[in-house]
Amino acid sequence: MAEKWWIYTGTGVPHSGIAGLPEAPAWRTFGAPADHARRPAPPPAEPSVGKMARRLGRVQQAAAYQADEREIQLVNLALHLRRPLLITGKPGVGKSTLAYAVAHELSLGPVLRWPISSRSTLRDGLYAYDAIGRLHDAGIRGGGSPYIGAVGDTGAREAPAIGRYLRLGPLGTALLPWSSPRVLLIDEIDKSDIDLPNDLLNVFEEGEFDIPELSRLGTGDQEVMTADVERTAVVTGGVVRCAEFPLVVLTSNAEREFPTAFLRRCVRLDIQPPDEKRLAAMVAAHLGGGAKTEAARAVLISEFLRRQRENGAELANDQLLNALLMAERGLWETELGRSIVRDVLLRPLNEG
């Protein structure tokens, strides 16, 4: 049953509950309340059809996500405290999908996703500046040397506006002064270089960052590109400063430990593999009623759980959905088909 202080309720039904989020605690306040009316709203959610639709059907996944009470409690803690939510768990249990589920239910716009690799740096998440492209375009416009102020270049010409060559990254876009918090997914933070978690701390604490390339231009406004498709933003004085701290969701497969200073600033959620009841609800949400294949569903869910419990098999939820989908399309009707479902579609991820 939903509690009074919950903003996110886990129903999967979009609502305007984010408007009821209480003010941030004094130590996590970043924008003046009087500025709220002038803050831009998040862009519309990703469409579920058309060329902009996500390949994996993120809208449908978000609506069908089955959050348990502990997950709902901790998401709401992160919202109220304006703290990052660090989610750990085995691959395929729904860590990333939870971020999309929250954004969908609270109508917080498209999720800003930053996939992490061993080469990722803080700068990658904040912004990118194409200085070479700008110099090249300046040279083409000027019809001479491609470098402004190059030796022998006596023709005065103006460089193209910097905003066309500077794009805010997912973290930088999330830290813009939105009217309601954006959802930022920092996916697989445990793959990062050892320094990245510590590098994030100052940005998480201050809710702002400086762009030197813009700061050098003075205190005026500069229009720059953002991580949102075909959306721009105005940056004043070279500083991006949030008004509402974003809901930062960091996922980890628990393959490494994080610094204590990083952990104490996060709300930590460990997602366990779902039980039979939760799996059945997830399947029904994704695939609907399955009267003709109810027996196959029960058998496969039981097999899925038995392999995890007795054999230590690593199986992802989407493997079960794939197996059930193909079973319902006829693959379960023959012995060969049933063996393919079990041995191919439900093959453990940790099996060579």
Coordinates of C-alpha atoms in Angstrom, one line a residue:
M1 CA 0.0 0.0 0.0
A2 CA 1.3 3.4 -1.0
E3 CA 2.6 5.6 1.9
K4 CA 1.8 9.3 2.2
W5 CA 5.4 10.4 1.6
W6 CA 5.9 8.4 -1.6
I7 CA 6.2 10.4 -4.8
Y8 CA 7.0 7.3 -6.9
T9 CA 4.5 4.6 -6.2
G10 CA 5.5 1.8 -8.7
T11 CA 2.2 1.6 -10.4
G12 CA 3.6 2.3 -13.9
V13 CA 0.7 4.8 -14.5
P14 CA 2.0 8.3 -15.3
H15 CA 0.9 11.0 -12.8
S16 CA 1.9 14.5 -11.7
G17 CA 3.0 13.5 -8.2
I18 CA 6.4 15.1 -8.7
A19 CA 4.7 18.5 -8.1
G20 CA 4.2 17.3 -4.5
L21 CA 7.8 16.7 -3.9
P22 CA 8.7 18.7 -0.7
E23 CA 11.5 21.3 -0.9
A24 CA 15.0 20.0 -0.7
P25 CA 16.8 20.0 2.6
A26 CA 18.8 23.1 3.2
W27 CA 22.1 21.2 2.5
R28 CA 20.8 20.1 -0.9
T29 CA 19.1 23.3 -2.1
F30 CA 20.6 24.6 -5.4
G31 CA 18.0 27.1 -6.9
A32 CA 15.9 29.9 -5.6
P33 CA 12.2 29.0 -5.4
A34 CA 11.3 32.4 -7.0
D35 CA 13.0 31.3 -10.2
H36 CA 10.8 28.2 -10.6
A37 CA 8.3 29.8 -13.1
R38 CA 11.2 30.7 -15.5
R39 CA 12.7 27.2 -15.5
P40 CA 12.1 25.1 -18.6
A41 CA 10.1 21.9 -18.3
P42 CA 11.7 18.6 -19.3
P43 CA 11.1 17.7 -23.0
P44 CA 8.3 15.2 -23.8
A45 CA 8.9 11.6 -23.1
E46 CA 10.3 9.4 -25.9
P47 CA 7.7 8.3 -28.4
S48 CA 6.7 4.7 -28.4
V49 CA 6.4 4.6 -32.2
G50 CA 8.2 6.1 -35.1
K51 CA 11.9 6.5 -35.9
M52 CA 12.7 8.0 -32.5
A53 CA 11.4 5.0 -30.6
R54 CA 13.9 3.0 -28.6
R55 CA 15.0 -0.3 -30.1
L56 CA 14.1 -2.2 -26.9
G57 CA 10.7 -0.5 -26.4
R58 CA 11.7 1.5 -23.3
V59 CA 8.2 2.9 -22.8
Q60 CA 6.6 -0.5 -22.6
Q61 CA 9.5 -1.8 -20.4
A62 CA 9.1 1.1 -18.0
A63 CA 5.3 0.7 -17.7
A64 CA 5.6 -3.1 -17.1
Y65 CA 8.4 -2.9 -14.5
Q66 CA 7.4 -4.6 -11.2
A67 CA 9.0 -2.7 -8.4
D68 CA 8.8 -4.2 -4.9
E69 CA 8.2 -2.2 -1.8
R70 CA 11.8 -1.9 -0.8
E71 CA 12.7 -0.5 -4.3
I72 CA 9.9 2.0 -4.1
Q73 CA 11.0 3.1 -0.6
L74 CA 14.6 3.7 -1.7
V75 CA 13.7 5.5 -4.9
N76 CA 11.6 7.9 -2.8
L77 CA 14.5 8.3 -0.3
A78 CA 16.7 9.4 -3.2
L79 CA 14.0 11.8 -4.5
H80 CA 13.4 13.4 -1.0
L81 CA 17.1 13.6 -0.1
R82 CA 18.3 14.7 -3.5
R83 CA 21.0 12.0 -3.4
P84 CA 22.2 9.6 -6.1
L85 CA 20.7 6.1 -6.1
L86 CA 23.4 3.3 -6.5
I87 CA 21.7 0.1 -7.7
T88 CA 23.7 -3.2 -7.5
G89 CA 22.6 -6.6 -8.7
K90 CA 23.3 -9.3 -11.2
P91 CA 22.9 -8.6 -14.9
G92 CA 19.4 -8.7 -16.1
V93 CA 17.5 -8.1 -12.9
G94 CA 16.2 -4.7 -14.0
K95 CA 18.6 -2.2 -12.6
S96 CA 18.6 0.1 -15.6
T97 CA 14.9 -0.4 -16.3
L98 CA 14.0 1.0 -12.8
A99 CA 15.4 4.4 -14.0
Y100 CA 13.1 4.3 -17.0
A101 CA 10.1 3.2 -14.8
V102 CA 10.6 6.2 -12.5
A103 CA 10.9 8.7 -15.4
H104 CA 7.8 7.2 -17.1
E105 CA 5.6 7.3 -14.0
L106 CA 6.6 10.8 -12.8
S107 CA 6.6 12.2 -16.4
L108 CA 10.2 13.4 -16.1
G109 CA 11.0 13.3 -19.8
P110 CA 13.5 11.1 -21.6
V111 CA 16.1 9.4 -19.5
L112 CA 19.5 10.8 -20.0
R113 CA 21.8 7.7 -20.3
W114 CA 25.5 7.7 -19.8
P115 CA 27.0 4.3 -20.6
I116 CA 30.3 3.8 -18.8
S117 CA 33.5 2.1 -20.1
S118 CA 37.0 1.9 -18.7
R119 CA 37.9 5.0 -20.8
S120 CA 35.0 7.2 -19.5
T121 CA 36.0 10.5 -17.8
L122 CA 34.0 13.2 -16.0
R123 CA 34.4 15.5 -19.0
D124 CA 32.6 12.9 -21.2
G125 CA 29.5 13.2 -19.0
L126 CA 29.7 17.0 -18.7
Y127 CA 30.3 18.3 -22.3
A128 CA 32.2 18.0 -25.5
Y129 CA 33.7 20.8 -27.5
D130 CA 34.7 20.4 -31.1
A131 CA 37.4 23.1 -31.4
I132 CA 38.9 21.7 -34.5
G133 CA 35.5 21.7 -36.3
R134 CA 35.0 25.3 -35.3
L135 CA 38.5 26.3 -36.6
H136 CA 37.9 24.4 -39.8
D137 CA 34.6 26.2 -40.4
A138 CA 36.1 29.5 -39.7
G139 CA 38.8 28.8 -42.3
I140 CA 36.2 27.9 -44.9
R141 CA 34.2 31.1 -44.3
G142 CA 37.3 33.2 -44.4
G143 CA 38.6 31.6 -47.6
G144 CA 42.2 31.6 -46.3
S145 CA 44.2 30.0 -43.5
P146 CA 41.9 27.7 -41.4
Y147 CA 43.5 29.0 -38.2
I148 CA 42.4 32.3 -36.7
G149 CA 45.3 34.5 -36.2
A150 CA 47.7 32.3 -38.1
V151 CA 51.0 33.8 -39.4
G152 CA 50.4 35.6 -42.6
D153 CA 46.7 35.7 -42.1
T154 CA 45.8 39.4 -42.3
G155 CA 42.2 39.0 -43.1
A156 CA 40.0 39.7 -40.1
R157 CA 37.1 37.3 -39.8
E158 CA 34.8 36.3 -37.1
A159 CA 34.7 32.7 -35.7
P160 CA 31.4 30.9 -36.0
A161 CA 29.2 30.9 -32.8
I162 CA 30.6 28.5 -30.3
G163 CA 27.3 27.0 -29.4
R164 CA 27.2 24.9 -32.6
Y165 CA 30.3 23.1 -31.5
L166 CA 29.7 22.6 -27.8
R167 CA 27.3 19.9 -26.7
L168 CA 26.4 19.1 -23.1
G169 CA 26.7 15.5 -22.2
P170 CA 24.1 13.4 -20.2
L171 CA 25.3 14.7 -16.8
G172 CA 25.7 18.2 -18.1
T173 CA 22.2 18.2 -19.5
A174 CA 20.8 16.8 -16.3
L175 CA 22.3 19.6 -14.3
L176 CA 20.6 22.3 -16.3
P177 CA 18.0 24.3 -14.3
W178 CA 14.9 22.3 -15.1
S179 CA 11.6 22.9 -13.4
S180 CA 11.5 19.3 -12.2
P181 CA 14.4 16.8 -11.8
R182 CA 15.6 14.9 -14.8
V183 CA 16.5 11.2 -14.5
L184 CA 20.1 10.5 -15.3
L185 CA 21.2 6.8 -15.8
I186 CA 24.9 6.3 -15.3
D187 CA 25.0 2.7 -16.5
E188 CA 27.6 0.2 -15.2
I189 CA 29.7 2.6 -13.1
D190 CA 31.8 -0.4 -11.9
K191 CA 33.4 -0.5 -15.4
S192 CA 34.9 2.9 -14.9
D193 CA 38.4 3.9 -14.3
I194 CA 39.2 3.9 -10.6
D195 CA 39.2 7.8 -10.4
L196 CA 35.7 8.4 -11.9
P197 CA 33.6 7.9 -8.8
N198 CA 35.8 10.4 -6.8
D199 CA 35.7 12.8 -9.8
L200 CA 31.9 12.8 -9.6
L201 CA 31.8 13.8 -6.0
N202 CA 32.3 17.5 -6.4
V203 CA 29.7 17.8 -9.1
F204 CA 27.2 15.8 -7.0
E205 CA 27.9 18.0 -4.0
E206 CA 27.8 21.4 -5.8
G207 CA 25.2 20.7 -8.4
E208 CA 27.2 22.8 -10.9
F209 CA 30.2 22.9 -13.2
D210 CA 32.2 25.4 -15.2
I211 CA 32.8 25.3 -18.9
P212 CA 36.1 27.2 -19.5
E213 CA 35.5 27.6 -23.2
L214 CA 32.4 29.7 -22.4
S215 CA 33.7 31.4 -19.3
R216 CA 36.4 33.0 -21.4
L217 CA 33.7 34.7 -23.4
G218 CA 32.5 36.7 -20.4
T219 CA 29.3 36.8 -18.4
G220 CA 26.8 36.8 -21.3
D221 CA 24.5 34.0 -22.5
Q222 CA 25.6 31.3 -24.9
E223 CA 23.2 28.9 -26.6
V224 CA 24.6 25.3 -26.7
M225 CA 23.4 21.9 -27.8
T226 CA 22.3 19.3 -25.3
A227 CA 22.1 15.6 -25.0
D228 CA 18.3 15.9 -25.8
V229 CA 17.7 15.4 -29.5
E230 CA 17.3 18.7 -31.3
R231 CA 17.2 20.7 -28.0
T232 CA 19.4 23.6 -27.0
A233 CA 20.0 25.4 -23.7
V234 CA 21.3 28.8 -22.7
V235 CA 24.3 28.8 -20.4
T236 CA 25.1 32.1 -18.6
G237 CA 28.7 33.0 -17.7
G238 CA 30.0 29.6 -18.6
V239 CA 28.4 27.9 -15.5
V240 CA 25.8 25.2 -15.6
R241 CA 23.9 25.1 -12.3
C242 CA 21.0 22.9 -11.5
A243 CA 17.8 24.2 -9.8
E244 CA 16.6 20.7 -8.8
F245 CA 19.2 18.0 -8.3
P246 CA 18.5 15.3 -10.8
L247 CA 17.5 11.7 -9.9
V248 CA 20.9 10.1 -10.6
V249 CA 20.7 6.3 -11.0
L250 CA 24.0 4.5 -11.0
T251 CA 24.0 0.8 -11.8
S252 CA 26.7 -1.7 -10.9
N253 CA 27.1 -5.4 -11.3
A254 CA 29.0 -5.5 -8.0
E255 CA 32.3 -6.3 -9.8
R256 CA 34.3 -3.8 -7.7
E257 CA 34.2 -1.8 -4.5
F258 CA 33.7 2.0 -4.4
P259 CA 35.4 4.6 -2.2
T260 CA 33.7 5.3 1.2
A261 CA 33.3 9.0 0.4
F262 CA 31.4 8.0 -2.7
L263 CA 29.2 5.4 -1.0
R264 CA 28.2 7.7 1.9
R265 CA 26.7 10.2 -0.6
C266 CA 24.5 7.6 -2.3
V267 CA 21.3 5.8 -1.4
R268 CA 22.2 2.1 -1.9
L269 CA 19.8 -0.4 -3.3
D270 CA 20.6 -4.1 -4.0
I271 CA 18.1 -5.7 -6.3
Q272 CA 17.6 -9.4 -5.7
P273 CA 16.5 -11.8 -8.4
P274 CA 12.6 -11.8 -8.6
D275 CA 10.6 -14.6 -6.9
E276 CA 7.9 -16.6 -8.7
K277 CA 5.0 -14.2 -7.9
R278 CA 7.0 -11.2 -9.2
L279 CA 8.1 -13.0 -12.3
A280 CA 4.5 -14.0 -13.1
A281 CA 3.4 -10.4 -12.8
M282 CA 6.3 -9.2 -15.0
V283 CA 5.4 -11.7 -17.7
A284 CA 1.7 -10.8 -17.6
A285 CA 2.6 -7.1 -17.9
H286 CA 4.8 -7.7 -20.9
L287 CA 2.9 -10.5 -22.7
G288 CA -0.6 -10.2 -21.4
G289 CA -2.9 -13.1 -20.7
G290 CA -1.7 -16.5 -21.9
A291 CA -4.6 -18.9 -21.6
K292 CA -3.3 -21.2 -24.3
T293 CA 0.2 -21.4 -22.9
E294 CA -0.5 -21.1 -19.2
A295 CA 1.1 -24.5 -18.5
A296 CA 4.2 -23.6 -20.5
R297 CA 4.5 -20.3 -18.5
A298 CA 4.3 -22.1 -15.2
V299 CA 6.9 -24.7 -16.3
L300 CA 9.4 -22.2 -17.7
I301 CA 9.1 -19.8 -14.7
S302 CA 9.7 -22.8 -12.4
E303 CA 12.6 -24.0 -14.5
F304 CA 14.1 -20.4 -14.6
L305 CA 13.9 -20.2 -10.8
R306 CA 15.2 -23.7 -10.2
R307 CA 18.3 -23.1 -12.3
Q308 CA 19.1 -20.0 -10.4
R309 CA 18.5 -21.5 -7.0
E310 CA 20.1 -25.0 -7.4
N311 CA 22.7 -24.5 -10.1
G312 CA 23.8 -20.9 -9.5
A313 CA 22.9 -20.1 -13.1
E314 CA 23.0 -16.4 -14.1
L315 CA 19.8 -15.8 -16.1
A316 CA 18.4 -12.4 -17.1
N317 CA 14.7 -11.6 -17.0
D318 CA 14.7 -10.8 -20.7
Q319 CA 15.9 -14.4 -21.4
L320 CA 12.7 -15.6 -19.7
L321 CA 10.6 -13.2 -21.7
N322 CA 12.2 -14.3 -25.0
A323 CA 11.6 -18.0 -24.1
L324 CA 8.0 -17.4 -23.2
L325 CA 7.4 -15.3 -26.3
M326 CA 8.7 -18.1 -28.6
A327 CA 6.9 -20.8 -26.6
E328 CA 3.6 -18.9 -27.2
R329 CA 4.4 -18.6 -30.9
G330 CA 4.7 -22.4 -31.3
L331 CA 8.2 -23.4 -30.3
W332 CA 6.9 -25.3 -27.3
E333 CA 4.7 -27.7 -29.3
T334 CA 7.5 -30.1 -30.2
E335 CA 10.2 -31.9 -28.2
L336 CA 12.9 -30.3 -30.4
G337 CA 11.3 -26.8 -29.8
R338 CA 11.2 -27.3 -26.1
S339 CA 14.9 -28.3 -26.0
I340 CA 15.7 -25.2 -28.0
V341 CA 13.8 -23.0 -25.5
R342 CA 15.6 -24.6 -22.5
D343 CA 19.1 -25.0 -24.0
V344 CA 19.4 -21.9 -26.1
L345 CA 17.0 -19.2 -24.9
L346 CA 17.5 -20.2 -21.2
R347 CA 21.2 -20.9 -21.4
P348 CA 23.0 -19.4 -18.3
L349 CA 25.1 -16.3 -18.9
N350 CA 27.9 -17.8 -16.8
E351 CA 28.0 -21.0 -18.9
G352 CA 30.9 -21.2 -21.4

